Structure formats: C-alpha cells, structure tokens
GROMACS .gro file of C-alpha atoms in nm:
model
  312
    1UNK     CA    1   0.128   0.228  -1.781
    2UNK     CA    2   0.082   0.367  -2.128
    3UNK     CA    3   0.312   0.617  -2.282
    4UNK     CA    4   0.047   0.876  -2.369
    5UNK     CA    5  -0.147   0.909  -2.054
    6UNK     CA    6  -0.047   1.116  -1.760
    7UNK     CA    7  -0.047   0.925  -1.431
    8UNK     CA    8  -0.105   1.062  -1.069
    9UNK     CA    9  -0.205   0.942  -0.728
   10UNK     CA   10  -0.363   1.068  -0.411
   11UNK     CA   11  -0.584   0.995  -0.142
   12UNK     CA   12  -0.907   1.045   0.057
   13UNK     CA   13  -0.766   1.155   0.387
   14UNK     CA   14  -0.983   1.096   0.687
   15UNK     CA   15  -1.012   1.115   1.040
   16UNK     CA   16  -1.268   1.066   1.326
   17UNK     CA   17  -1.361   1.367   1.541
   18UNK     CA   18  -1.565   1.255   1.837
   19UNK     CA   19  -1.656   0.928   1.658
   20UNK     CA   20  -1.767   1.120   1.346
   21UNK     CA   21  -1.606   1.080   1.010
   22UNK     CA   22  -1.438   1.382   0.855
   23UNK     CA   23  -1.269   1.406   0.507
   24UNK     CA   24  -0.985   1.648   0.412
   25UNK     CA   25  -1.039   1.867   0.112
   26UNK     CA   26  -0.791   2.131  -0.041
   27UNK     CA   27  -0.865   2.474  -0.174
   28UNK     CA   28  -0.622   2.517  -0.447
   29UNK     CA   29  -0.500   2.878  -0.530
   30UNK     CA   30  -0.441   2.880  -0.892
   31UNK     CA   31  -0.743   2.698  -0.998
   32UNK     CA   32  -0.981   2.836  -0.716
   33UNK     CA   33  -1.140   2.492  -0.677
   34UNK     CA   34  -1.201   2.224  -0.407
   35UNK     CA   35  -1.046   1.895  -0.466
   36UNK     CA   36  -0.876   1.591  -0.311
   37UNK     CA   37  -0.497   1.587  -0.254
   38UNK     CA   38  -0.314   1.436  -0.535
   39UNK     CA   39  -0.026   1.492  -0.807
   40UNK     CA   40   0.164   1.359  -1.074
   41UNK     CA   41   0.406   1.054  -1.061
   42UNK     CA   42   0.774   1.155  -1.037
   43UNK     CA   43   1.024   0.953  -1.251
   44UNK     CA   44   1.114   0.628  -1.080
   45UNK     CA   45   0.800   0.639  -0.838
   46UNK     CA   46   0.543   0.388  -0.791
   47UNK     CA   47   0.195   0.511  -0.763
   48UNK     CA   48   0.174   0.432  -0.395
   49UNK     CA   49   0.487   0.651  -0.324
   50UNK     CA   50   0.344   0.921  -0.514
   51UNK     CA   51   0.023   0.922  -0.331
   52UNK     CA   52   0.198   0.945   0.010
   53UNK     CA   53   0.435   1.207  -0.106
   54UNK     CA   54   0.181   1.425  -0.271
   55UNK     CA   55  -0.057   1.409   0.026
   56UNK     CA   56   0.236   1.533   0.260
   57UNK     CA   57   0.329   1.801   0.022
   58UNK     CA   58  -0.004   1.931  -0.016
   59UNK     CA   59  -0.130   1.908   0.327
   60UNK     CA   60   0.170   1.868   0.550
   61UNK     CA   61   0.027   1.540   0.695
   62UNK     CA   62   0.236   1.211   0.669
   63UNK     CA   63  -0.003   0.912   0.602
   64UNK     CA   64   0.006   0.541   0.538
   65UNK     CA   65  -0.211   0.402   0.260
   66UNK     CA   66  -0.514   0.197   0.341
   67UNK     CA   67  -0.769   0.060   0.093
   68UNK     CA   68  -0.759   0.139  -0.267
   69UNK     CA   69  -1.082   0.336  -0.318
   70UNK     CA   70  -1.085   0.404  -0.701
   71UNK     CA   71  -0.938   0.558  -1.020
   72UNK     CA   72  -1.050   0.849  -1.197
   73UNK     CA   73  -0.989   0.920  -1.574
   74UNK     CA   74  -1.043   1.233  -1.763
   75UNK     CA   75  -0.912   1.420  -2.060
   76UNK     CA   76  -0.692   1.712  -1.999
   77UNK     CA   77  -0.712   2.044  -2.196
   78UNK     CA   78  -0.438   1.950  -2.435
   79UNK     CA   79  -0.617   1.605  -2.519
   80UNK     CA   80  -0.420   1.370  -2.301
   81UNK     CA   81  -0.571   1.130  -2.080
   82UNK     CA   82  -0.511   1.178  -1.707
   83UNK     CA   83  -0.548   0.855  -1.478
   84UNK     CA   84  -0.545   0.916  -1.080
   85UNK     CA   85  -0.539   0.648  -0.850
   86UNK     CA   86  -0.668   0.697  -0.503
   87UNK     CA   87  -0.611   0.523  -0.157
   88UNK     CA   88  -0.801   0.579   0.168
   89UNK     CA   89  -0.547   0.733   0.406
   90UNK     CA   90  -0.610   0.785   0.787
   91UNK     CA   91  -0.472   1.099   0.944
   92UNK     CA   92  -0.373   1.029   1.293
   93UNK     CA   93  -0.406   1.310   1.555
   94UNK     CA   94  -0.010   1.291   1.590
   95UNK     CA   95   0.037   1.348   1.211
   96UNK     CA   96  -0.214   1.632   1.196
   97UNK     CA   97  -0.029   1.789   1.514
   98UNK     CA   98   0.308   1.759   1.315
   99UNK     CA   99   0.177   1.901   1.002
  100UNK     CA  100   0.393   2.196   0.885
  101UNK     CA  101   0.112   2.337   0.634
  102UNK     CA  102   0.092   2.704   0.576
  103UNK     CA  103  -0.095   2.857   0.264
  104UNK     CA  104   0.112   2.890  -0.043
  105UNK     CA  105   0.101   2.962  -0.402
  106UNK     CA  106  -0.040   2.610  -0.473
  107UNK     CA  107  -0.281   2.541  -0.175
  108UNK     CA  108  -0.474   2.820  -0.026
  109UNK     CA  109  -0.646   2.634   0.253
  110UNK     CA  110  -0.722   2.290   0.409
  111UNK     CA  111  -1.080   2.202   0.530
  112UNK     CA  112  -1.203   1.891   0.724
  113UNK     CA  113  -1.566   1.840   0.636
  114UNK     CA  114  -1.843   1.582   0.688
  115UNK     CA  115  -1.908   1.318   0.396
  116UNK     CA  116  -2.221   1.496   0.290
  117UNK     CA  117  -2.069   1.833   0.273
  118UNK     CA  118  -1.775   1.676   0.067
  119UNK     CA  119  -2.007   1.534  -0.180
  120UNK     CA  120  -2.179   1.854  -0.237
  121UNK     CA  121  -1.854   2.084  -0.218
  122UNK     CA  122  -1.605   1.918  -0.445
  123UNK     CA  123  -1.555   2.098  -0.773
  124UNK     CA  124  -1.530   1.791  -1.002
  125UNK     CA  125  -1.766   1.497  -1.052
  126UNK     CA  126  -1.467   1.264  -1.073
  127UNK     CA  127  -1.366   1.352  -0.712
  128UNK     CA  128  -1.733   1.300  -0.590
  129UNK     CA  129  -1.722   0.951  -0.746
  130UNK     CA  130  -1.417   0.855  -0.547
  131UNK     CA  131  -1.548   0.985  -0.233
  132UNK     CA  132  -1.875   0.798  -0.299
  133UNK     CA  133  -1.670   0.469  -0.330
  134UNK     CA  134  -1.465   0.541  -0.021
  135UNK     CA  135  -1.785   0.597   0.183
  136UNK     CA  136  -1.914   0.243   0.069
  137UNK     CA  137  -1.623   0.101   0.268
  138UNK     CA  138  -1.714   0.347   0.560
  139UNK     CA  139  -2.083   0.225   0.560
  140UNK     CA  140  -1.959  -0.140   0.541
  141UNK     CA  141  -1.745  -0.083   0.854
  142UNK     CA  142  -1.407  -0.147   0.707
  143UNK     CA  143  -1.249   0.207   0.726
  144UNK     CA  144  -0.990   0.121   0.972
  145UNK     CA  145  -0.773  -0.144   0.816
  146UNK     CA  146  -0.426  -0.295   0.824
  147UNK     CA  147  -0.215  -0.478   0.550
  148UNK     CA  148  -0.067  -0.830   0.555
  149UNK     CA  149   0.167  -0.825   0.251
  150UNK     CA  150   0.309  -1.136   0.068
  151UNK     CA  151   0.633  -1.053  -0.098
  152UNK     CA  152   0.814  -1.286  -0.314
  153UNK     CA  153   1.195  -1.263  -0.268
  154UNK     CA  154   1.400  -1.082  -0.524
  155UNK     CA  155   1.597  -1.223  -0.824
  156UNK     CA  156   1.850  -1.477  -0.696
  157UNK     CA  157   2.127  -1.684  -0.856
  158UNK     CA  158   2.005  -1.978  -1.039
  159UNK     CA  159   2.078  -2.308  -0.865
  160UNK     CA  160   2.299  -2.407  -1.157
  161UNK     CA  161   2.516  -2.119  -1.088
  162UNK     CA  162   2.541  -2.175  -0.721
  163UNK     CA  163   2.759  -2.433  -0.553
  164UNK     CA  164   2.610  -2.423  -0.212
  165UNK     CA  165   2.290  -2.531  -0.068
  166UNK     CA  166   1.968  -2.391  -0.227
  167UNK     CA  167   1.881  -2.203   0.099
  168UNK     CA  168   2.208  -1.990   0.084
  169UNK     CA  169   2.151  -1.851  -0.279
  170UNK     CA  170   2.220  -1.489  -0.271
  171UNK     CA  171   2.054  -1.220  -0.478
  172UNK     CA  172   2.192  -1.109  -0.800
  173UNK     CA  173   2.286  -0.754  -0.890
  174UNK     CA  174   1.923  -0.729  -1.047
  175UNK     CA  175   1.779  -0.871  -0.705
  176UNK     CA  176   1.963  -0.611  -0.492
  177UNK     CA  177   1.826  -0.342  -0.695
  178UNK     CA  178   1.473  -0.487  -0.660
  179UNK     CA  179   1.525  -0.512  -0.284
  180UNK     CA  180   1.599  -0.140  -0.265
  181UNK     CA  181   1.322  -0.052  -0.495
  182UNK     CA  182   1.042  -0.219  -0.267
  183UNK     CA  183   1.161  -0.008   0.025
  184UNK     CA  184   0.950   0.297  -0.072
  185UNK     CA  185   0.622   0.106  -0.164
  186UNK     CA  186   0.633  -0.109   0.157
  187UNK     CA  187   0.678   0.203   0.356
  188UNK     CA  188   0.379   0.365   0.189
  189UNK     CA  189   0.171   0.104   0.356
  190UNK     CA  190   0.304   0.152   0.681
  191UNK     CA  191   0.479  -0.186   0.735
  192UNK     CA  192   0.616  -0.226   1.082
  193UNK     CA  193   0.659  -0.606   1.108
  194UNK     CA  194   0.913  -0.782   0.891
  195UNK     CA  195   0.901  -1.163   0.859
  196UNK     CA  196   1.110  -1.376   0.643
  197UNK     CA  197   1.187  -1.726   0.522
  198UNK     CA  198   1.527  -1.816   0.664
  199UNK     CA  199   1.669  -1.855   0.310
  200UNK     CA  200   1.944  -1.610   0.220
  201UNK     CA  201   1.751  -1.452  -0.092
  202UNK     CA  202   1.466  -1.377   0.139
  203UNK     CA  203   1.672  -1.208   0.409
  204UNK     CA  204   1.866  -1.004   0.149
  205UNK     CA  205   1.539  -0.901  -0.001
  206UNK     CA  206   1.391  -0.738   0.304
  207UNK     CA  207   1.740  -0.624   0.457
  208UNK     CA  208   1.701  -0.258   0.309
  209UNK     CA  209   1.352  -0.230   0.445
  210UNK     CA  210   1.474  -0.339   0.783
  211UNK     CA  211   1.740  -0.096   0.774
  212UNK     CA  212   1.529   0.202   0.642
  213UNK     CA  213   1.272   0.131   0.913
  214UNK     CA  214   1.533   0.028   1.190
  215UNK     CA  215   1.323  -0.278   1.256
  216UNK     CA  216   1.442  -0.647   1.300
  217UNK     CA  217   1.389  -0.914   1.063
  218UNK     CA  218   1.207  -1.203   1.220
  219UNK     CA  219   1.308  -1.529   1.049
  220UNK     CA  220   1.019  -1.790   0.997
  221UNK     CA  221   1.152  -2.119   0.871
  222UNK     CA  222   0.804  -2.233   0.861
  223UNK     CA  223   0.754  -2.044   0.538
  224UNK     CA  224   1.076  -2.126   0.376
  225UNK     CA  225   1.101  -2.326   0.047
  226UNK     CA  226   1.284  -2.614   0.226
  227UNK     CA  227   1.014  -2.654   0.479
  228UNK     CA  228   0.756  -2.668   0.194
  229UNK     CA  229   0.959  -2.920  -0.008
  230UNK     CA  230   0.994  -3.136   0.313
  231UNK     CA  231   0.622  -3.108   0.391
  232UNK     CA  232   0.692  -2.927   0.703
  233UNK     CA  233   0.576  -2.562   0.621
  234UNK     CA  234   0.317  -2.398   0.841
  235UNK     CA  235   0.185  -2.100   0.668
  236UNK     CA  236  -0.145  -2.133   0.878
  237UNK     CA  237   0.010  -2.065   1.214
  238UNK     CA  238   0.236  -1.772   1.076
  239UNK     CA  239  -0.058  -1.607   0.912
  240UNK     CA  240  -0.296  -1.659   1.193
  241UNK     CA  241  -0.068  -1.478   1.433
  242UNK     CA  242  -0.040  -1.188   1.181
  243UNK     CA  243  -0.426  -1.161   1.166
  244UNK     CA  244  -0.465  -1.166   1.549
  245UNK     CA  245  -0.172  -0.910   1.580
  246UNK     CA  246  -0.374  -0.661   1.354
  247UNK     CA  247  -0.038  -0.484   1.260
  248UNK     CA  248   0.085  -0.400   0.930
  249UNK     CA  249   0.340  -0.669   0.824
  250UNK     CA  250   0.515  -0.822   0.540
  251UNK     CA  251   0.599  -1.189   0.493
  252UNK     CA  252   0.887  -1.253   0.239
  253UNK     CA  253   0.872  -1.615   0.108
  254UNK     CA  254   0.913  -1.814  -0.218
  255UNK     CA  255   0.695  -1.896  -0.516
  256UNK     CA  256   0.563  -2.224  -0.430
  257UNK     CA  257   0.478  -2.116  -0.075
  258UNK     CA  258   0.294  -1.789  -0.163
  259UNK     CA  259  -0.045  -1.972  -0.261
  260UNK     CA  260  -0.044  -2.145   0.092
  261UNK     CA  261   0.001  -1.790   0.243
  262UNK     CA  262  -0.280  -1.626   0.051
  263UNK     CA  263  -0.511  -1.942   0.096
  264UNK     CA  264  -0.448  -1.925   0.470
  265UNK     CA  265  -0.520  -1.552   0.479
  266UNK     CA  266  -0.862  -1.612   0.308
  267UNK     CA  267  -0.940  -1.877   0.568
  268UNK     CA  268  -0.832  -1.693   0.875
  269UNK     CA  269  -1.039  -1.418   0.759
  270UNK     CA  270  -1.370  -1.601   0.651
  271UNK     CA  271  -1.319  -1.479   0.297
  272UNK     CA  272  -1.464  -1.664  -0.008
  273UNK     CA  273  -1.186  -1.832  -0.195
  274UNK     CA  274  -1.173  -1.762  -0.584
  275UNK     CA  275  -0.945  -1.706  -0.871
  276UNK     CA  276  -0.833  -1.371  -0.726
  277UNK     CA  277  -0.614  -1.580  -0.487
  278UNK     CA  278  -0.422  -1.761  -0.776
  279UNK     CA  279  -0.363  -1.403  -0.935
  280UNK     CA  280  -0.235  -1.251  -0.599
  281UNK     CA  281  -0.001  -1.530  -0.545
  282UNK     CA  282   0.136  -1.574  -0.878
  283UNK     CA  283   0.402  -1.298  -0.822
  284UNK     CA  284   0.708  -1.230  -1.006
  285UNK     CA  285   1.034  -1.200  -0.811
  286UNK     CA  286   1.035  -0.882  -0.634
  287UNK     CA  287   0.651  -0.836  -0.650
  288UNK     CA  288   0.409  -0.845  -0.369
  289UNK     CA  289   0.038  -0.853  -0.288
  290UNK     CA  290  -0.142  -0.637  -0.009
  291UNK     CA  291  -0.425  -0.772   0.166
  292UNK     CA  292  -0.627  -0.516   0.350
  293UNK     CA  293  -0.797  -0.642   0.657
  294UNK     CA  294  -1.039  -0.460   0.891
  295UNK     CA  295  -0.868  -0.368   1.212
  296UNK     CA  296  -1.183  -0.383   1.420
  297UNK     CA  297  -1.310  -0.698   1.262
  298UNK     CA  298  -1.059  -0.894   1.084
  299UNK     CA  299  -1.299  -1.209   1.035
  300UNK     CA  300  -1.515  -0.993   0.818
  301UNK     CA  301  -1.291  -1.093   0.520
  302UNK     CA  302  -1.026  -0.949   0.293
  303UNK     CA  303  -1.165  -0.597   0.230
  304UNK     CA  304  -0.939  -0.555  -0.085
  305UNK     CA  305  -0.630  -0.700  -0.234
  306UNK     CA  306  -0.387  -0.525  -0.476
  307UNK     CA  307  -0.074  -0.663  -0.647
  308UNK     CA  308   0.239  -0.440  -0.699
  309UNK     CA  309   0.468  -0.552  -0.983
  310UNK     CA  310   0.847  -0.551  -0.944
  311UNK     CA  311   0.982  -0.210  -1.067
  312UNK     CA  312   1.337  -0.332  -1.173
   0.00000   0.00000   0.00000
C-alpha cells in the first residue's frame, strides 16, 4: 500500500434463486446512488477483513470471501486516488435470514437483481467493470468455490538459539503476534479445517485460529520439515484429501515443504504449472497463499490464487 492512496474493500455478493443468479446492490442515502457494498480499511485491518466487515455493516449479511474479482481505481474529489479490492461473496440462505439490516442514514435500501439489470443499474462505470469480471467466472462455471490455504509458520526461534530438537522450536514474541494477526484474514475465507505439521512452531501458529473457531488442529506429520528432510513427506496424499473434501482448509507447514504442497495442488486439479506456483510458495514466515477451487468441479483447475503477506 502507498501512503497517499485511500484503500477500501468490498464484494460482489451473490445468491442463487431457483437456480438463477442474483447480485446484491445497495442504495446509498446520502449519495442517492446504486453501488456495491464496500468501505475503507480500518487501522490494523487487512483488505480481506475490511471486505467482510463492510459487507456485514452495510447489508447485515455475514459472508466468507470467494474469488478475487478485481480492483477499481479512481480519483476522489480532493485528488487522492482510491483503490478498492473486491471479492465474490456468496450469501447463504441462513446468512440472509439472520441479517438485521434496516434502512439507515447510510444505506437506504438493498436490492437483489439479475446480472443484466445490475450492469445497467449501477451508478458508476468502475462498479460495472467489477461485475463484468465477476460474471466471467460465473460464465466459466466457477462461481461456487472453496479455498485451500498454504500457510508458512510464524517466526520461530533460530536453531542456534534453541537447545532442543528442531521440531520443538517455539515461536518468538513476534511469531506469536503473527499467529494472532492471521486469525482475522483466515476467518474471512471461511476456514473450517485446520491441518498442521506436528512441529511446535506450526502448532503454535494455528493455535489462536483453532481457539477462535473452536475447531481442533489435525496434526499431519507428512507435511513436517523432519519428514521432508528424511524423504518421507507426502504432500500428495494430504492435498488430495483436501481437494476431495471440498471444504475450506488451511495447511500450516514449512518453507521447504510449501513448493510441494502448491505443486501437488496444481496436479490434483489439472492446473497448468508455471512460475506463479513458485511465487505462491515463496512465503515469508506468517504469510499464506489462497488457492480457490471450484466446489462443483475441482478438476477444472485452480480458479485463482492470491498471496497474503504477514502483517507483523
């Protein structure tokens, strides 16, 4: 992010009504316009956290993020650039029923519309472009997706500073802060399954997430660094199970193992391999990459992949 630009995030919120796609638009009170739900990043927030929060604040609907669908840029009245990141976000029937939205001084009304009506109804060309990008995914049949997230453990004590075995190295103070910082972003993607190398530094990295979700950590020695160094790692089996399960999951592992995890994810989904895999697996400690896969047809390839840098 730059110091001069204003950053915001939002979503193309969608649902299926009798098998037909509908998109949620908001009517803003003050501006008397029709737009997509979005808002500015709060201090300390990541973009994905902002998107989920703003969608909920403006519509009353709690969502998890799907595919990234684009970035809009425009100049504000005072001359500063505004950069808005958007994700697809499915509104489940339960989430819609739970919405506590009432018209207020910011949002006058919500409206579910057909894609065609949305394109002709939105007040701003930049919003139209975002919806058009979203619709290309819908046309390709990859609207319903689930994420498989490769996470590198947070900052751990150096080997030279630790008297025990490598697998028992704990996180540093910075590492513990990183572990807490990733909870919000991972929750934004709807993570429900937590898999971890059995190394202490990996377990401690996902422990705050497990506590927040009240979900167990499944230990997977097959993606540990010890197994990798001994030639006994098995990312293929682990990744294959995650793809078959079609559930949002995070796999916490180590720098040397991450390329295997991303490579096996590409192989398991019939995705053409390329340099993007190297970029997605070259993570700093506390960083993660999100691979979005089609829930109805995972074998159609990785629909999108995005990397989130550590915040601490």
